[in-house]
PDB file of C-alpha atoms in Angstrom:
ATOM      1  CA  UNK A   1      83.479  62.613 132.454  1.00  0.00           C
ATOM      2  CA  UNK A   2      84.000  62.335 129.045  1.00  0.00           C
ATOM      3  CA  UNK A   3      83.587  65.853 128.197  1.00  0.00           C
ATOM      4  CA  UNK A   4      85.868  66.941 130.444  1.00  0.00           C
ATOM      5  CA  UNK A   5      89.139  63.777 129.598  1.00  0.00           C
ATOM      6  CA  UNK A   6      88.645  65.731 126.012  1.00  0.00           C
ATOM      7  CA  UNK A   7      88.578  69.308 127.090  1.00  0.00           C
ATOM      8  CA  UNK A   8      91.835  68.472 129.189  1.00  0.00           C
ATOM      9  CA  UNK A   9      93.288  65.942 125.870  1.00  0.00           C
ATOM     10  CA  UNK A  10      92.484  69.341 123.679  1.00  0.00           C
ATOM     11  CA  UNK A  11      94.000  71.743 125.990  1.00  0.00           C
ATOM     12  CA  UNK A  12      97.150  69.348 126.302  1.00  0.00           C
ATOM     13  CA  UNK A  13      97.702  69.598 122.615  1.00  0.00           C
ATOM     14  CA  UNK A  14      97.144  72.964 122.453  1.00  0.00           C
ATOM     15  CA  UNK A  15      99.562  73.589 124.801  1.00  0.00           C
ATOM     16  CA  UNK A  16     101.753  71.437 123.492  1.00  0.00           C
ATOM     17  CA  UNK A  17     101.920  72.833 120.258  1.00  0.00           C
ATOM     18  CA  UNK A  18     102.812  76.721 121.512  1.00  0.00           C
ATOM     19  CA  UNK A  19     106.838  76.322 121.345  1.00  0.00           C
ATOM     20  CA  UNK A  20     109.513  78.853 121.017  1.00  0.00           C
ATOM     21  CA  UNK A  21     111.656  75.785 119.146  1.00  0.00           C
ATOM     22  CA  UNK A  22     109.903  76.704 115.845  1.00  0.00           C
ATOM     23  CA  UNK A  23     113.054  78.685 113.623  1.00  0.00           C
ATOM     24  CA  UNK A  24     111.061  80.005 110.752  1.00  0.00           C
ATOM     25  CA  UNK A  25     114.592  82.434 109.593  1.00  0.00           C
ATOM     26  CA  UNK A  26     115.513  80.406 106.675  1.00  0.00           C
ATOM     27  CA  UNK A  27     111.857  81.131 105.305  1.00  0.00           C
ATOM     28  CA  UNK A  28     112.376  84.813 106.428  1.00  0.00           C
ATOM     29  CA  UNK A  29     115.367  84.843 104.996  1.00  0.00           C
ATOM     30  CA  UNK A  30     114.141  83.903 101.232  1.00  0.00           C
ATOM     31  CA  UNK A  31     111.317  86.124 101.422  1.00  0.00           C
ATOM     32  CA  UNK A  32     113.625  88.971 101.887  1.00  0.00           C
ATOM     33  CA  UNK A  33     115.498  87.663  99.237  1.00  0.00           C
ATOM     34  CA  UNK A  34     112.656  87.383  96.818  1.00  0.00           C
ATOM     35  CA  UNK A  35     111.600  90.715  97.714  1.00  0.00           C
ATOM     36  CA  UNK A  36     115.390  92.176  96.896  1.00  0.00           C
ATOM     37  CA  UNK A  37     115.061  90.007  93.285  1.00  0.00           C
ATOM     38  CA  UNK A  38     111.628  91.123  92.661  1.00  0.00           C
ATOM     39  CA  UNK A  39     112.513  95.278  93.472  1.00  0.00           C
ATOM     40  CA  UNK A  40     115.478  94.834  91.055  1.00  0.00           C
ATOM     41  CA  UNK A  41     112.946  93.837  88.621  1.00  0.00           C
ATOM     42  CA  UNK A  42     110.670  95.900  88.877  1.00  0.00           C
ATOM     43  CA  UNK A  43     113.603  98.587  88.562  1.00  0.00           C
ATOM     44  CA  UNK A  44     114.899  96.561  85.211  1.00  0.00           C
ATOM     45  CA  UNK A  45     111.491  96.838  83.826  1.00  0.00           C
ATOM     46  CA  UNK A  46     110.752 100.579  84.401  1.00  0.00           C
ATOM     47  CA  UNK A  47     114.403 101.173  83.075  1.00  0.00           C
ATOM     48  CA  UNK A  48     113.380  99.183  79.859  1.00  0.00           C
ATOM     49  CA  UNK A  49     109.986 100.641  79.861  1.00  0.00           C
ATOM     50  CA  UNK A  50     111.813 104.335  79.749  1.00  0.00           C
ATOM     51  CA  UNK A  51     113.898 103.113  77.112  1.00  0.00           C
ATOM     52  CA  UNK A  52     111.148 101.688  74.978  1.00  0.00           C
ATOM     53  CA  UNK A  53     109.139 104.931  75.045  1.00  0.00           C
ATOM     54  CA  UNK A  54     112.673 107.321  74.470  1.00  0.00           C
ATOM     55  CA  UNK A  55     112.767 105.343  71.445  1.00  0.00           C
ATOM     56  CA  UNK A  56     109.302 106.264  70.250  1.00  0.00           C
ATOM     57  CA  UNK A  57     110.486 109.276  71.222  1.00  0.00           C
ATOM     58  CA  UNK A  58     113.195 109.385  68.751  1.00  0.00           C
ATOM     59  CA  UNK A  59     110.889 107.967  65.839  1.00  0.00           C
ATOM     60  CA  UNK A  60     108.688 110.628  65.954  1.00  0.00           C
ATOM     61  CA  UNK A  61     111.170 113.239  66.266  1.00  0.00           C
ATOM     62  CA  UNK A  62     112.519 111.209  62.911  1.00  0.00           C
ATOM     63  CA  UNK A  63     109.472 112.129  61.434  1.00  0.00           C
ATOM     64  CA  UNK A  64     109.160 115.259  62.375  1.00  0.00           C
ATOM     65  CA  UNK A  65     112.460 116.528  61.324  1.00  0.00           C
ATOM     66  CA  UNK A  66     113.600 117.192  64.950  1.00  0.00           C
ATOM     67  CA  UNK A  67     117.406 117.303  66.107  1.00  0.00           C
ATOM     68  CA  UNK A  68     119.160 116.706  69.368  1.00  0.00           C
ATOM     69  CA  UNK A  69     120.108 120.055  70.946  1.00  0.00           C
ATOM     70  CA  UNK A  70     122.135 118.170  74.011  1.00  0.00           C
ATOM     71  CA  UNK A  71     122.726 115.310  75.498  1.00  0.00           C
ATOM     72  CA  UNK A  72     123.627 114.953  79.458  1.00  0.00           C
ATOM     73  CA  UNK A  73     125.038 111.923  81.527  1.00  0.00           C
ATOM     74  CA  UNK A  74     123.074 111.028  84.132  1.00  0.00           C
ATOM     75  CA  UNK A  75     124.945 110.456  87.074  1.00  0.00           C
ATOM     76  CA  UNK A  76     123.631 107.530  89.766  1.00  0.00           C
ATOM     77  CA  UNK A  77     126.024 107.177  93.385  1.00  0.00           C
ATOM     78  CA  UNK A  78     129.104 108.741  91.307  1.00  0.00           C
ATOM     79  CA  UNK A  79     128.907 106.166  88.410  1.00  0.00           C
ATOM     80  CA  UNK A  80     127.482 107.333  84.830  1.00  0.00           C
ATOM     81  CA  UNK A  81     124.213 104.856  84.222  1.00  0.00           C
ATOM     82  CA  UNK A  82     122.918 106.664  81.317  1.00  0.00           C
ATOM     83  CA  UNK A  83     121.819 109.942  79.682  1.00  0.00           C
ATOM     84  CA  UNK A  84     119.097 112.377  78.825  1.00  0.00           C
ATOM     85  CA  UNK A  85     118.600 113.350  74.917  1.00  0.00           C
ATOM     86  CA  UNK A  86     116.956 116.938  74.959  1.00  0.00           C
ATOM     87  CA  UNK A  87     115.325 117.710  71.790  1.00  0.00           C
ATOM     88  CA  UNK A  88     114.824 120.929  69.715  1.00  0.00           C
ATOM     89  CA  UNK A  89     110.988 120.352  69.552  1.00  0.00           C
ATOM     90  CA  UNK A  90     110.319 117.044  71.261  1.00  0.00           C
ATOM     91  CA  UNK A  91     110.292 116.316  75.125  1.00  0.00           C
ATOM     92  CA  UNK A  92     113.510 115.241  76.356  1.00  0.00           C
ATOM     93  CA  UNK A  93     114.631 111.327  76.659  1.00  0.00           C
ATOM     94  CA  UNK A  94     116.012 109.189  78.975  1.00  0.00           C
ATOM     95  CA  UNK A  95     118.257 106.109  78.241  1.00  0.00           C
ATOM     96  CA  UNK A  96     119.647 103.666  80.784  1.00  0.00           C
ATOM     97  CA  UNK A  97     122.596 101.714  80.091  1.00  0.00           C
ATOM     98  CA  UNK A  98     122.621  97.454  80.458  1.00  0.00           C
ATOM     99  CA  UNK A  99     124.101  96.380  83.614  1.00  0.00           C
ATOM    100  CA  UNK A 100     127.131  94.519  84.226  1.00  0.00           C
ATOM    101  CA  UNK A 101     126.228  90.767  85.334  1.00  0.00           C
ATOM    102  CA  UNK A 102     128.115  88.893  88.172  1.00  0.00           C
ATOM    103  CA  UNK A 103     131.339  87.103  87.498  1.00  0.00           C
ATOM    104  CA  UNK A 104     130.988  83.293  87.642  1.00  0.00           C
ATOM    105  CA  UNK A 105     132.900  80.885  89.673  1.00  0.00           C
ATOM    106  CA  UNK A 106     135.809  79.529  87.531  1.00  0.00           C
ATOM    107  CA  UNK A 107     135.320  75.683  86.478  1.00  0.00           C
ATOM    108  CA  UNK A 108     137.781  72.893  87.137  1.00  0.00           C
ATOM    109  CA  UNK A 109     140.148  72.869  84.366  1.00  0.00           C
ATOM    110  CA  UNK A 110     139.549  70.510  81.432  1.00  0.00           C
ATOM    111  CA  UNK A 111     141.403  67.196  79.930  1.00  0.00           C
ATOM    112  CA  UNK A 112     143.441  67.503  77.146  1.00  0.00           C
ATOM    113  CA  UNK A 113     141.422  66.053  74.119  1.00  0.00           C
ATOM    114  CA  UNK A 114     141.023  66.183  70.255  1.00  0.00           C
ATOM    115  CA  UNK A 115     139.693  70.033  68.577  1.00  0.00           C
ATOM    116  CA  UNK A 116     136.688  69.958  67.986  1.00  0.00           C
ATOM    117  CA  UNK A 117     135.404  72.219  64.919  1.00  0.00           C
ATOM    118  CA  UNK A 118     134.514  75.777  65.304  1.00  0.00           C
ATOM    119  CA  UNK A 119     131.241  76.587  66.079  1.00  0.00           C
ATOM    120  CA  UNK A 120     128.573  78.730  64.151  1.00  0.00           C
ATOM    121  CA  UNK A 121     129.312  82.897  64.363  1.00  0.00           C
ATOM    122  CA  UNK A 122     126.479  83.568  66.667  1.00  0.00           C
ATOM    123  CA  UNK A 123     124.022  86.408  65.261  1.00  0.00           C
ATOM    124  CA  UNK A 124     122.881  89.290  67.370  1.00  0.00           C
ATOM    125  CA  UNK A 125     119.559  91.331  65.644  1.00  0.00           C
ATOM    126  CA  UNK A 126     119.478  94.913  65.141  1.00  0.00           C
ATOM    127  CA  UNK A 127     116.213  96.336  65.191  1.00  0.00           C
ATOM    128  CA  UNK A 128     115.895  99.766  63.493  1.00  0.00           C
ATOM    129  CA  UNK A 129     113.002 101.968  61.547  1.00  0.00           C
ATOM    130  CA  UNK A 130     113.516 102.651  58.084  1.00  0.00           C
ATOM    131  CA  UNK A 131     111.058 105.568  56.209  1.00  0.00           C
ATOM    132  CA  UNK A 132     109.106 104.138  53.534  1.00  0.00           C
ATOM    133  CA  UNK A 133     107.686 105.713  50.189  1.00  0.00           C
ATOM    134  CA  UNK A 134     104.643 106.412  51.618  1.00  0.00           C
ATOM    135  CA  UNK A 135     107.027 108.936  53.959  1.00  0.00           C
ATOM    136  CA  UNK A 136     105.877 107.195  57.339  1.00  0.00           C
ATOM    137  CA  UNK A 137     108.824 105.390  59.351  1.00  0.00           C
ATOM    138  CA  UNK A 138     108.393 101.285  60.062  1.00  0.00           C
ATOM    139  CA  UNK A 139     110.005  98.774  62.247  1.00  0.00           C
ATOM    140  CA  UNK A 140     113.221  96.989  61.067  1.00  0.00           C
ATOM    141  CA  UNK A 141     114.637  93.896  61.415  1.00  0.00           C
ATOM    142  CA  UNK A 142     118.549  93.181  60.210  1.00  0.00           C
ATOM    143  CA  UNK A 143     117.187  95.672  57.462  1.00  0.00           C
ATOM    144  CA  UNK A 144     114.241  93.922  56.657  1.00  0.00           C
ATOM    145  CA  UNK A 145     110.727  95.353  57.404  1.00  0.00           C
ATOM    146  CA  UNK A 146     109.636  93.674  60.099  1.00  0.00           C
ATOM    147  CA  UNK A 147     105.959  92.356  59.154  1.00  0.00           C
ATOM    148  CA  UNK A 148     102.630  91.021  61.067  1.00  0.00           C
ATOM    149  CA  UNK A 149     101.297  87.908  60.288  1.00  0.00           C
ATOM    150  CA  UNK A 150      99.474  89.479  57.194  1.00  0.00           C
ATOM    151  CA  UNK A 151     102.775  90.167  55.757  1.00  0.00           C
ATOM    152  CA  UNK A 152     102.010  93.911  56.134  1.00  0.00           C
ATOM    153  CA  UNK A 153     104.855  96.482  57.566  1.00  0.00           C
ATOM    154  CA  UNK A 154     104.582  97.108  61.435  1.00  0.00           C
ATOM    155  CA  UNK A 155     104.956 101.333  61.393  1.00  0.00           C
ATOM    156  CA  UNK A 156     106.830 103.022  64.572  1.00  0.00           C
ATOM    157  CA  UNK A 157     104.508 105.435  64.972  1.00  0.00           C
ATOM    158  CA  UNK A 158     101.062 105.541  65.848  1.00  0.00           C
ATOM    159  CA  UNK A 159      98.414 107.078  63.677  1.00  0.00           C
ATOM    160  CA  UNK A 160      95.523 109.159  64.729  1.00  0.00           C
ATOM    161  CA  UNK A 161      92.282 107.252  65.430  1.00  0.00           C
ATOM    162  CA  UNK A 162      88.914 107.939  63.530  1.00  0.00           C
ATOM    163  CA  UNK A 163      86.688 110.277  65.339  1.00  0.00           C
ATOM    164  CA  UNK A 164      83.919 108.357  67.149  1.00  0.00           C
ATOM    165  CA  UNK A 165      79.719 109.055  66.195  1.00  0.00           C
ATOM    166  CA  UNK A 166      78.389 111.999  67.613  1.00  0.00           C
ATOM    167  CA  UNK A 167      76.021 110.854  70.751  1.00  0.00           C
ATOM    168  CA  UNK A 168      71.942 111.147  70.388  1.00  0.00           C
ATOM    169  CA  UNK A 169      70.797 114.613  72.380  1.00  0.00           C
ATOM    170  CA  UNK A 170      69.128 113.990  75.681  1.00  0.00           C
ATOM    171  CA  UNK A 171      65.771 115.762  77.250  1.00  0.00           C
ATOM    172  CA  UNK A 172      64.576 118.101  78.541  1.00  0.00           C
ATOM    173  CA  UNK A 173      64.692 118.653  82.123  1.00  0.00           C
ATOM    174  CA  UNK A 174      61.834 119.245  84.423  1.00  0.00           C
ATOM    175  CA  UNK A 175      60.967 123.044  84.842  1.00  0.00           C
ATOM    176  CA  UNK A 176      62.587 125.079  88.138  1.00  0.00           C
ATOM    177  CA  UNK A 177      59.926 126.464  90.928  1.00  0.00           C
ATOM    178  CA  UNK A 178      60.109 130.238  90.911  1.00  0.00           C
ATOM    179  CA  UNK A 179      61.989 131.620  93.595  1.00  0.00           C
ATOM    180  CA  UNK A 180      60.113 133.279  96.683  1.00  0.00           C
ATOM    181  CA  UNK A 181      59.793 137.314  96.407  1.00  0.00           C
ATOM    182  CA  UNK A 182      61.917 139.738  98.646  1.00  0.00           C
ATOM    183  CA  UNK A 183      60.972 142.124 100.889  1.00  0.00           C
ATOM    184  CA  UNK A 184      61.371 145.686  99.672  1.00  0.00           C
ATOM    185  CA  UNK A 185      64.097 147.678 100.432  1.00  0.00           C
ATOM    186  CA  UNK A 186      65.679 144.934 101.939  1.00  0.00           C
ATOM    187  CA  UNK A 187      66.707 142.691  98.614  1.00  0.00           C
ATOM    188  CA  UNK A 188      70.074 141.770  98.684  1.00  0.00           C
ATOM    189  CA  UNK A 189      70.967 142.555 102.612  1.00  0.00           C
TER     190      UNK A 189
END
């Protein structure tokens, strides 16, 4: 008897519990809207990755005495969001422009009150390559060479690694069997 007052106490909460009240939307709702944020991300990051590798692109073709033959808008839904650099020896380029961000909501207005004193200039960093006496191109910052934590220059460009050790020969393999003999006058049929 027991058995059977906690089959029917089980089944009554499992059938209590399957309801078409549960409104799961607003979690539906930010998932989709995580999954717009984290597409435009992943769009922002390939953009930057493109424009971190055009400008490697442009280093080398610094060193290398190379010169822009052309350079074309690239066109995105009628609007102009960037342009490709075609080079007289190099590959060609690709460089995105920043987007625009949203406009804010406007604040409530402020109190009249006593000026205060201006503020700092604020400083923006220009990072650039600058060629060195040793002819190779490094990594600027504000016009300083921009170091590692040795203190030593950080260069633009990659150099050539060191050929690896040749490998130790292997063995031998085991000999073949000899193939079986053909009938004459019929080899090759």
């Amino acid at each position: 008897m027991k058995k059977i007052l906690s089959v029917l106490y089980i089944a009554t909460l499992l059938f209590a519990s399957c309801s078409d009240e549960y409104d799961d939307s607003a979690l539906t709702g930010r998932v989709d809207n995580l999954e717009n944020r984290v597409a435009k991300l992943e769009e922002l990051c390939k953009q930057m990755n493109t424009n971190i590798s055009s400008l490697q692109t442009i280093v080398t073709a610094l060193q290398k005495n190379d010169y822009v033959t052309n350079v074309t808008p690239i066109m995105q839904n009628g609007k102009e969001v960037g342009y490709t650099i075609t080079f007289s020896k190099s590959n060609p380029i690709t460089i995105y422009h920043g987007k625009d961000g949203q406009n804010g909501t406007d604040g409530e207005d402020g109190k009249p009150g006593v000026d205060g004193e201006d503020g700092k200039n604020g400083h923006t960093p220009v990072i650039g390559v600058k060629q060195d006496t040793d002819g190779s191109y490094y990594w600027t910052l504000d016009g300083d060479w921009l170091t590692d934590d040795s203190g030593n220059k950080i260069k633009a460009e990659g150099t050539d690694g060191k050929d690896g050790t040749d490998g130790s020969n292997g063995e031998d393999g085991n000999d073949g069997q000899d193939g079986k003999p053909g009938m004459d006058g019929k080899d090759g049929i």
